[in-house]
C-alpha positions as CSV (number, residue, x, y, z in Angstrom):
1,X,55.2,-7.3,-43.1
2,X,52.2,-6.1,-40.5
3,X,50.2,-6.1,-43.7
4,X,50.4,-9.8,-43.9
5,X,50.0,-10.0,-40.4
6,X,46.7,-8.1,-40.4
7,X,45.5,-10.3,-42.9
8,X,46.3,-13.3,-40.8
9,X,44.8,-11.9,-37.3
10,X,41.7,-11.3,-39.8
11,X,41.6,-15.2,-40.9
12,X,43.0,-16.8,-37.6
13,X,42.0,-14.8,-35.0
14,X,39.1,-12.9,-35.2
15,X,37.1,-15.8,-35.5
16,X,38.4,-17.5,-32.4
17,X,37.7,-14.3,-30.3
18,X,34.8,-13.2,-31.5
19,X,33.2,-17.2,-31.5
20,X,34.0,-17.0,-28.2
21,X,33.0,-13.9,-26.7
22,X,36.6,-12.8,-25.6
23,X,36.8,-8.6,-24.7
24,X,40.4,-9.1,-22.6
25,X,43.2,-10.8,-23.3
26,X,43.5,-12.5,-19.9
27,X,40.0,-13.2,-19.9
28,X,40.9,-15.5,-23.3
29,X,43.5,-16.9,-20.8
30,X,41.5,-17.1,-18.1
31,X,38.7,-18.9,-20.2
32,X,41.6,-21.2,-21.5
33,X,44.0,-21.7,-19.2
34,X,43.1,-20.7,-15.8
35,X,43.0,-17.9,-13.3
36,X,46.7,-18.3,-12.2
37,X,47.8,-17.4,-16.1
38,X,45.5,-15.0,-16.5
39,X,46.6,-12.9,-13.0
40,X,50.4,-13.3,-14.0
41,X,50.0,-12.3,-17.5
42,X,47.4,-9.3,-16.3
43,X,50.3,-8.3,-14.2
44,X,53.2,-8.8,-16.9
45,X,50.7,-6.6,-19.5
46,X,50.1,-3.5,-16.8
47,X,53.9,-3.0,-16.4
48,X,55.0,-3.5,-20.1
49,X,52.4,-1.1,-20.8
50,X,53.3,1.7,-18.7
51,X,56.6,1.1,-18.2
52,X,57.7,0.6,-22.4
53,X,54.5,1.4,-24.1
54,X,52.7,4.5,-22.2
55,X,56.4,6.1,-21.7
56,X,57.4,5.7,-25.0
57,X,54.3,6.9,-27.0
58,X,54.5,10.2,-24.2
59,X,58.3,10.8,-25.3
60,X,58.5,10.2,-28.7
61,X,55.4,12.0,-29.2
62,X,57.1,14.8,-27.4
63,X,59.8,14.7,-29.3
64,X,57.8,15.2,-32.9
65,X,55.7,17.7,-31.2
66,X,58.8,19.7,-30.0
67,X,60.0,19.7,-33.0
68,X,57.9,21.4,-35.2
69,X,56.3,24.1,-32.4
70,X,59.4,24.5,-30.3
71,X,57.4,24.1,-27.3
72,X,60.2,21.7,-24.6
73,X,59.7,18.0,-24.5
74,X,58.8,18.3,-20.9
75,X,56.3,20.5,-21.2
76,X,55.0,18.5,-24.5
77,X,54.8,15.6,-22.3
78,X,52.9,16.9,-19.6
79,X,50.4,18.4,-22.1
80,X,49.8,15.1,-24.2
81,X,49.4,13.2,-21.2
82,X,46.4,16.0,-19.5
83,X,44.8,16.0,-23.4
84,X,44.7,11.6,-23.1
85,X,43.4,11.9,-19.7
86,X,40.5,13.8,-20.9
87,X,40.3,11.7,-24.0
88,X,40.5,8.2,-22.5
89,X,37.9,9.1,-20.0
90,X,35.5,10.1,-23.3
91,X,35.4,6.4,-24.0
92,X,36.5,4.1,-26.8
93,X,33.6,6.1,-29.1
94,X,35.9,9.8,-28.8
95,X,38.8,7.4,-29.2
96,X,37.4,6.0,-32.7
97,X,36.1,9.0,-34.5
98,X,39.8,10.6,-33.6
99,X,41.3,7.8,-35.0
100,X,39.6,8.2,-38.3
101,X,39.8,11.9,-38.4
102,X,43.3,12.4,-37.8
103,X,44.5,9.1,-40.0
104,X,43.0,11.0,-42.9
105,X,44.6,14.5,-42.1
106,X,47.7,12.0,-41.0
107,X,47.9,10.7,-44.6
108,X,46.9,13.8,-46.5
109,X,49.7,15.6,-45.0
110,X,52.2,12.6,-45.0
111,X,51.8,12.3,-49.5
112,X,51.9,16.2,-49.2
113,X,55.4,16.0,-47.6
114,X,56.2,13.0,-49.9
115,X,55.4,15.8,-52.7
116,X,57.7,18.3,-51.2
117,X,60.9,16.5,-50.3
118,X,61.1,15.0,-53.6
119,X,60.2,18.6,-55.6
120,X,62.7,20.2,-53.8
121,X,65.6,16.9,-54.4
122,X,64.7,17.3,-58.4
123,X,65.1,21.4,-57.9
124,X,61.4,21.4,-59.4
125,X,62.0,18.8,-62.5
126,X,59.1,16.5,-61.0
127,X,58.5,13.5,-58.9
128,X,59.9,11.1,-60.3
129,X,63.4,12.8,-61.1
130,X,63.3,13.5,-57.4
131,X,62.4,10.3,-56.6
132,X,65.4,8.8,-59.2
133,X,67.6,11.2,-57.4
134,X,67.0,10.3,-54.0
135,X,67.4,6.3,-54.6
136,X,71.1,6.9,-56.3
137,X,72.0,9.4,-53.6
138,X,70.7,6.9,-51.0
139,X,70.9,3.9,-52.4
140,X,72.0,2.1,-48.5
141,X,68.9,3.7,-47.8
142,X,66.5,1.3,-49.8
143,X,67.9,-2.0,-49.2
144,X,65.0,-4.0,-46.6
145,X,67.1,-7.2,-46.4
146,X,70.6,-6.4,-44.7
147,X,73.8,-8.5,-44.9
148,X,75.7,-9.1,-41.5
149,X,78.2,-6.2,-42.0
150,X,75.4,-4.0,-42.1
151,X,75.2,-1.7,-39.0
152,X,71.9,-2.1,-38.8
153,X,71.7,-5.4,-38.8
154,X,71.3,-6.1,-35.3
155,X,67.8,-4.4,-35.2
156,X,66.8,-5.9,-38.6
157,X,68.8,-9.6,-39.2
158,X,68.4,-10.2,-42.7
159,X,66.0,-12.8,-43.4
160,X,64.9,-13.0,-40.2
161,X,62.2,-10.2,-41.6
162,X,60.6,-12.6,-43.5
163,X,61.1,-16.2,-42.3
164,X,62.3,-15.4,-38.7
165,X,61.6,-13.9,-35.7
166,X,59.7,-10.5,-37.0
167,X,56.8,-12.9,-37.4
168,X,56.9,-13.3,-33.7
169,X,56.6,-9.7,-33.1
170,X,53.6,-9.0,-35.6
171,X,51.8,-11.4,-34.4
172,X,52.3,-11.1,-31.3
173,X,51.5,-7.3,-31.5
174,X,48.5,-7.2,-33.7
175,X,47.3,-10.4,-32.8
176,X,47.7,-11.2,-28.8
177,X,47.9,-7.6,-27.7
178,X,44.9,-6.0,-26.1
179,X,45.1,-2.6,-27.1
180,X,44.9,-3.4,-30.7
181,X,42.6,-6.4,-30.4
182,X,40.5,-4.0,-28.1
183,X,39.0,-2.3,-31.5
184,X,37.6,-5.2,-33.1
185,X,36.6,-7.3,-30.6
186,X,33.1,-5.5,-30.1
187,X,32.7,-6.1,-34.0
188,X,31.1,-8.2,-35.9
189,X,33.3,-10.8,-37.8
190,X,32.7,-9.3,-41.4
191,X,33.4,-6.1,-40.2
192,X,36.4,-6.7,-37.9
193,X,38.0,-8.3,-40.9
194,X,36.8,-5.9,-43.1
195,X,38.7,-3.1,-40.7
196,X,41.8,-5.2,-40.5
197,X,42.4,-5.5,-44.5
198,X,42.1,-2.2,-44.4
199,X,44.5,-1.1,-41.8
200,X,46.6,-3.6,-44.2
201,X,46.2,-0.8,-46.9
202,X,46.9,1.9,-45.0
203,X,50.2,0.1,-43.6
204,X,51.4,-0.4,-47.6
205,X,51.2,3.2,-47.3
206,X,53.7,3.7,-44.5
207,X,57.3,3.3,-46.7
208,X,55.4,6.5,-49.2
209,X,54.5,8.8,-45.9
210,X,56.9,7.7,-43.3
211,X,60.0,6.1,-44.8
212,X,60.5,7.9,-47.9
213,X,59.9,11.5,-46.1
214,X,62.6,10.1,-43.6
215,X,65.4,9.2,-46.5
216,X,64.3,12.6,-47.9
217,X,65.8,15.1,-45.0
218,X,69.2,12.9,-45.0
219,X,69.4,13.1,-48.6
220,X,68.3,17.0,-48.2
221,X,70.9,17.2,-45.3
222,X,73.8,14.9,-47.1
223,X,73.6,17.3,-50.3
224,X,73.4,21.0,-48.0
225,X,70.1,21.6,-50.1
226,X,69.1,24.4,-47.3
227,X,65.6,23.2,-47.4
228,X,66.4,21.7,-44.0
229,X,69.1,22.9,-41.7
230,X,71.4,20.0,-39.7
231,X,71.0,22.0,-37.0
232,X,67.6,21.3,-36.7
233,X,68.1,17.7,-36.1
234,X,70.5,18.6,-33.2
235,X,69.8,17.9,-29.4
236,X,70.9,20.2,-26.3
237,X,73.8,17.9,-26.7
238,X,74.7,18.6,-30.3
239,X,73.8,14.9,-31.1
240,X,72.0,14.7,-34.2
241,X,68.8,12.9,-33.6
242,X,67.3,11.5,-36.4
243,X,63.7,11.4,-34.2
244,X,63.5,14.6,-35.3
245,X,63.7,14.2,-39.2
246,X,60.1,13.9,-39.9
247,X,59.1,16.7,-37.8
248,X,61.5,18.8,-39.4
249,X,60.3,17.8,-43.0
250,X,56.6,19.2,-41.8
251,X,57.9,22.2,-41.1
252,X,58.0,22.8,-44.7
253,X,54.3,22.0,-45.4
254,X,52.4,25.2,-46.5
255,X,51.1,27.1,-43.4
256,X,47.2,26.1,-43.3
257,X,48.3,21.9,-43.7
258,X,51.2,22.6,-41.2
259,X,48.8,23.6,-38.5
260,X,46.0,20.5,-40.0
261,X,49.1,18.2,-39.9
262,X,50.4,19.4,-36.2
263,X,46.9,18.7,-34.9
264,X,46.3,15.5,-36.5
265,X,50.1,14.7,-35.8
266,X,48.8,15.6,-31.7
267,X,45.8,13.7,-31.7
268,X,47.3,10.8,-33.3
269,X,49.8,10.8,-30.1
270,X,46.8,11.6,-27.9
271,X,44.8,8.5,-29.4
272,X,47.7,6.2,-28.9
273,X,48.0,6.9,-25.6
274,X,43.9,6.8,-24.9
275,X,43.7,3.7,-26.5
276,X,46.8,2.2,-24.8
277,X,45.3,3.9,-21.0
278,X,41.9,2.4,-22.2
279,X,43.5,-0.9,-22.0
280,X,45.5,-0.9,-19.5
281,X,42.0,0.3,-16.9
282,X,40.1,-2.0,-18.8
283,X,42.5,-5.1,-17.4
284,X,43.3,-3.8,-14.5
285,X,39.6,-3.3,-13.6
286,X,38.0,-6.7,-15.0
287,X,41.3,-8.9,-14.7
288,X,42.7,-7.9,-11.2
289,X,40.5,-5.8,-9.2
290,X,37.3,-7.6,-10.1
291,X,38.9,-11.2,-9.6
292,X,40.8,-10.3,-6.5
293,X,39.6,-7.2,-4.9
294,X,35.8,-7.2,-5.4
295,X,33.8,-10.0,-6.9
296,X,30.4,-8.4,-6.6
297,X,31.5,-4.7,-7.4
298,X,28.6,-2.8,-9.0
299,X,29.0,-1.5,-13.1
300,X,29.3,2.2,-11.1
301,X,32.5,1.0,-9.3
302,X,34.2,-0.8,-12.0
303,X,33.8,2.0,-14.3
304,X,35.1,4.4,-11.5
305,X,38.0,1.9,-10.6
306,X,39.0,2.4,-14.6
307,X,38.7,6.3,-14.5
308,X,41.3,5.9,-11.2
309,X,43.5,3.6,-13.6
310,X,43.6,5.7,-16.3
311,X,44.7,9.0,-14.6
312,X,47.4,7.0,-12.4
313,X,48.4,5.0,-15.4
314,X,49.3,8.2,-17.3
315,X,50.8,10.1,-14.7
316,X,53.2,7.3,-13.9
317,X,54.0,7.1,-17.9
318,X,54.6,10.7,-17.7
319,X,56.9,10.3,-14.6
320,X,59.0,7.7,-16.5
321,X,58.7,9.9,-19.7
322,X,60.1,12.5,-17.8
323,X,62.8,11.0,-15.7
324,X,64.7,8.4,-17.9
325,X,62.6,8.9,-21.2
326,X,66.4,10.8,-22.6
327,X,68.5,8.1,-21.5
328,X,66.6,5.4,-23.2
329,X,65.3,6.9,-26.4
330,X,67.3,10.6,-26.8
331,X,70.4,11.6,-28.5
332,X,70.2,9.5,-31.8
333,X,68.5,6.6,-30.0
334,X,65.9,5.2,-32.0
335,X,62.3,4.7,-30.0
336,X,61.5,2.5,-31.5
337,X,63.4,-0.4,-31.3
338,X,63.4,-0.1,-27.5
339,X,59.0,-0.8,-27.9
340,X,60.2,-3.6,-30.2
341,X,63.3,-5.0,-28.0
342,X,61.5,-4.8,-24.8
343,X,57.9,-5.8,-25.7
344,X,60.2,-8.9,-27.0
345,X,60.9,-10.2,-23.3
346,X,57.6,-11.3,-23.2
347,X,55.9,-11.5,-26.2
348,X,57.2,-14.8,-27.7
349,X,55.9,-16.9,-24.2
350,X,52.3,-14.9,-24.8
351,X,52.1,-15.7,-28.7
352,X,53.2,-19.6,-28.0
353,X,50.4,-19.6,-25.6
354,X,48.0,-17.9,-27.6
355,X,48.5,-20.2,-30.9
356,X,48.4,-23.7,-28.9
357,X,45.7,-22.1,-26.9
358,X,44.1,-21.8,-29.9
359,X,45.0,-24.4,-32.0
360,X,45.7,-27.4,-29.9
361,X,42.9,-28.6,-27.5
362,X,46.0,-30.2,-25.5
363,X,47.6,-27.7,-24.0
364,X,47.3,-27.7,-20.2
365,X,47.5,-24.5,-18.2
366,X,50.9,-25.8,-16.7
367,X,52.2,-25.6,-20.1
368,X,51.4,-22.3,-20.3
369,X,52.4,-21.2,-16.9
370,X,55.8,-22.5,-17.9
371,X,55.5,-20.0,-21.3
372,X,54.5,-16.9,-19.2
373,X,57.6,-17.6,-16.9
374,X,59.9,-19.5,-19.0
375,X,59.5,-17.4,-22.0
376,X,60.4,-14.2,-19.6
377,X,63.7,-16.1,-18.1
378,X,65.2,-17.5,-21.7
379,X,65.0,-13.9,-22.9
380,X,66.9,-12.1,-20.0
381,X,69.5,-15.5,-20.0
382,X,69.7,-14.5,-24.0
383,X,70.0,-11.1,-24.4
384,X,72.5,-10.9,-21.6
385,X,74.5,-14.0,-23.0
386,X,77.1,-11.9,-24.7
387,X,78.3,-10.5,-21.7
388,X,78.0,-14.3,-19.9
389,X,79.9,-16.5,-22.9
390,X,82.1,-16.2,-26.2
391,X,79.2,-16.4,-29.5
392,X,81.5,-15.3,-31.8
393,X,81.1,-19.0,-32.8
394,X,77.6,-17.8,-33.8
395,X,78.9,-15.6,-36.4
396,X,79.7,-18.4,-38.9
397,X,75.6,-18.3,-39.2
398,X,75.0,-15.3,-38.7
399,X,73.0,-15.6,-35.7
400,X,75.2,-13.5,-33.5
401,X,76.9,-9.7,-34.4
402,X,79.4,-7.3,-32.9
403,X,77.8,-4.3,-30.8
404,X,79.4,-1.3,-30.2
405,X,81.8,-2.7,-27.4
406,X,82.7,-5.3,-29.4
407,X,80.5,-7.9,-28.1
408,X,79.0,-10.6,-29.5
409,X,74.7,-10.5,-29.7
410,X,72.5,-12.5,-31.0
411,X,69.8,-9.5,-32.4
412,X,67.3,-9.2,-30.7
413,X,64.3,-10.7,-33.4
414,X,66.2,-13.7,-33.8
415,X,66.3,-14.3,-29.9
416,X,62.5,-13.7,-30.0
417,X,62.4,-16.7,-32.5
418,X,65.0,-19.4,-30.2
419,X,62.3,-18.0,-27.2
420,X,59.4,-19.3,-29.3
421,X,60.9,-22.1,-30.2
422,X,61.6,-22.9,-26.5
423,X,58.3,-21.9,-25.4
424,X,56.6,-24.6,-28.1
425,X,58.6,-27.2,-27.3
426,X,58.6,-26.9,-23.8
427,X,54.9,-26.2,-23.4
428,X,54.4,-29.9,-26.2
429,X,56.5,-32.1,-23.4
430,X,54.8,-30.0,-20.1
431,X,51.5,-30.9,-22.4
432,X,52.0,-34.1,-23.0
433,X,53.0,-35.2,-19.2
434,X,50.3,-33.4,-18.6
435,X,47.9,-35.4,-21.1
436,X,49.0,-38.9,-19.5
437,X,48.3,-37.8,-16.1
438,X,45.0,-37.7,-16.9
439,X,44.4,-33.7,-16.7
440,X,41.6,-32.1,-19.3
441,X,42.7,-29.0,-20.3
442,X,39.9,-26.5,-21.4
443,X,39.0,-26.1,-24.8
444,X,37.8,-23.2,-27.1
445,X,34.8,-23.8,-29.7
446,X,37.1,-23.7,-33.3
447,X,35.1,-24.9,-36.7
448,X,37.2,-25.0,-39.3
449,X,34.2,-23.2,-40.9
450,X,35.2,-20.3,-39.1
451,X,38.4,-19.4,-40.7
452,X,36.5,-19.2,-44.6
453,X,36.7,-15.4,-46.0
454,X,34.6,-13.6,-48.1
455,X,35.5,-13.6,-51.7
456,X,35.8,-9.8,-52.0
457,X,38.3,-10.1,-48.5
458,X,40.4,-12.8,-50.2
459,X,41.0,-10.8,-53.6
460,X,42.0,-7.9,-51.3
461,X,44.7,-9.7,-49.2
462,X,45.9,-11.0,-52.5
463,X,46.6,-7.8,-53.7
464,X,48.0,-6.7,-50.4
465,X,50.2,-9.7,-50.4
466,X,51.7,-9.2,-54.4
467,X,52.4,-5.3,-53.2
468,X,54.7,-6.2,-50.4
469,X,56.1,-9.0,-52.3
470,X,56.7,-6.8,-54.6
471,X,58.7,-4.1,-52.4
472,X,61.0,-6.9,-50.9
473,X,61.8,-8.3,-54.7
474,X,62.3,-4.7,-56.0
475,X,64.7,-3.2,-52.8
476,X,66.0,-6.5,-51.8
């Protein structure tokens, strides 16, 4: 679904930005709210950064790295986060040309898995008996819409991928999120939109290199194939951690890609966090300490004031990484639905603010304060609601599930959706109120004119659009 996504950010939001002359996301807030917003969410960004974002890039990355050199997740840690110090204070140019260096090795090694796993599932009868194998032997495996009994469903609630909540989250992410927006904004429109359809291509490829690989080592595993030990997969606990599947499938690439893949692999991790540390001194820097520290401080000091940021940002994230990076993302926990569930405490107040920012000259900065705040509170009062009240009653529609204690939820994506929801309505009525009292909220320059694409872009997001419609009518 972040295919479509991109496309939209491409069409929607680009234009907006870069019309503008927006570089920070609380200077777009700042611009179109006022300096209150733009200081809260500053704030709000800087600790769900380091705290979710910088801590669980550091871990995770640790955790693949670990994996295929054997080297200790604590010592992995410590190394990734020296190698993005050095990195981050390079600039965003040393963070580009790694990107596109290690996205191609990334990829190249990724389809050479892809060719490995399924050769050694169809015992060397070809690709496509291997691939025929792996969807009978794993058919729970391929299904992307999940019914209510799933186990799974609480992190992905059936339709909810496609007409719910997720939408929230992609755009959110992709579109209102300074660290990715950060690579386009110095762009010009044509080519930032150009970029973005084809980051869309390369995401088409993730189920083929990511996913598939993945399926691949428990099918492997499942069938006692030997290509892969179980023990592998094991932690100093004797869970089985399926974190640890992909690294273990690289293992098996031939010795020259292994080491290619295992750098790339590295400086993907390393980018990440550069480009995330990048950010978070780049706000910190023009959003707080510029604003509310030193007004007239030189280009020397702010630059100097971001080299600070960086190195403290990172060693906090390796602090956390260190100290309760097992409890929240070992032993079988999956990574990434922590980013996803905890990013989601805030990101549905920032994309209602964002889209009415954008698209309604209405909206008054009280509004918005009450999203930034408002949006926060309804998701804590939600997620913990289970515990607070009976939702079984929810069930009926699906909208809440059993956890593991027995306890009613409603999953997390479809909170994110009620929290939009909220966050609109509320910030319409605060608006409105607003409206009749007489306050002029500030506007942004939008042209419909804006928003047309070039032919050439608008035939590729069509065939962007039939692939991944495609996928979700095929593995329904």
């Amino acid at each position: 679904m972040a295919a479509i996504t991109l496309i939209i950010v491409a069409i929607f939001f680009m234009p907006v930005y870069l019309k503008n002359k927006i570089f920070t996301m609380p200077q777009f807030l700042n611009q179109r709210y006022n300096g209150t917003v733009a200081m809260i969410m500053a704030i709000f960004w800087l600790a769900l950064y380091i705290v979710v974002n910088l801590m669980s890039i550091l871990y995770l990355g640790a955790v693949a790295i670990s994996g295929i050199s054997g080297i200790s997740i604590g010592t992995c840690i410590i190394l990734l986060s020296i190698f993005a110090i050095f990195i981050t204070l390079g600039g965003m140019k040393v963070i580009g040309y790694t990107d596109v260096i290690q996205v191609l090795v990334l990829i190249i090694g990724g389809l050479v898995a892809v060719y490995i796993a399924l050769d050694i599932i169809s015992e060397g009868n070809g690709l496509w008996a291997g691939f025929n194998n792996l969807q009978k032997g794993a058919s729970e495996h391929f299904d992307m819409i999940f019914e209510p009994d799933n186990k799974n469903y609480m992190d992905l609630p059936g339709l909810s991928v496609l007409i719910g909540g997720l939408w929230i989250a992609n755009l959110s992410y992709w579109g209102c999120n300074q660290y990715i927006t950060q690579r386009a904004l110095g762009a010009s429109l044509p080519t930032a939109r150009n970029g973005l359809l084809f980051a869309a291509f390369l995401k088409l490829l993730m189920p083929l290199i990511v996913v598939i690989p993945g399926i691949a080592v428990y099918y492997i595993i499942k069938n006692d194939m030997g290509a892969i030990s179980a023990d592998s997969l094991l932690t100093s606990a004797g869970v089985q951690d399926p974190n640890k599947a992909y690294p273990a499938l690289l293992t098996l690439l031939p010795t020259g890609l292994k080491g290619l893949s295992f750098a790339a692999l590295t400086a993907a991790i390393v980018a990440s966090l550069a480009g995330k540390a990048n950010s978070i001194a780049t706000i910190f820097t023009l959003d707080i300490y510029q604003k509310a520290f030193n007004r007239n401080a030189s280009e020397t000091r702010l630059v100097n004031v971001g080299k600070v940021t960086v190195v403290v940002s990172l060693l906090l994230g390796t602090l956390l990484a260190l100290i309760v990076g097992d409890a929240l993302m070992g032993e079988g926990k999956q990574g990434f639905q922590y980013i996803q569930e905890y990013t989601g405490f805030v990101s549905p107040g920032i994309f209602a603010m964002f889209l009415l920012g954008f698209f309604w000259k209405k909206t008054t900065s009280n509004a918005a304060l009450f999203a930034t705040v408002g949006g926060f509170i309804f998701s804590v009062v939600l997620k913990f609601s289970g515990q607070l009240m009976d939702l079984e009653f929810l069930s009926a529609i699906n909208f809440a599930v059993p956890n593991a204690q027995g306890v009613y939820e409603i999953p997390f994506i479809d909170r994110m959706a009620i929290v939009f929801l909220l966050c609109v309505i509320g910030m319409v009525i605060i608006s409105k109120i607003d409206n009749a009292r007489g306050v002029v909220p500030n506007g942004l320059e939008v042209d419909s004119k804006m928003f047309k694409a070039h032919p050439a872009f608008i035939i590729g997001s069509a065939v962007v659009i039939i692939i991944v419609t495609a996928l979700y009518t095929i593995y329904w």
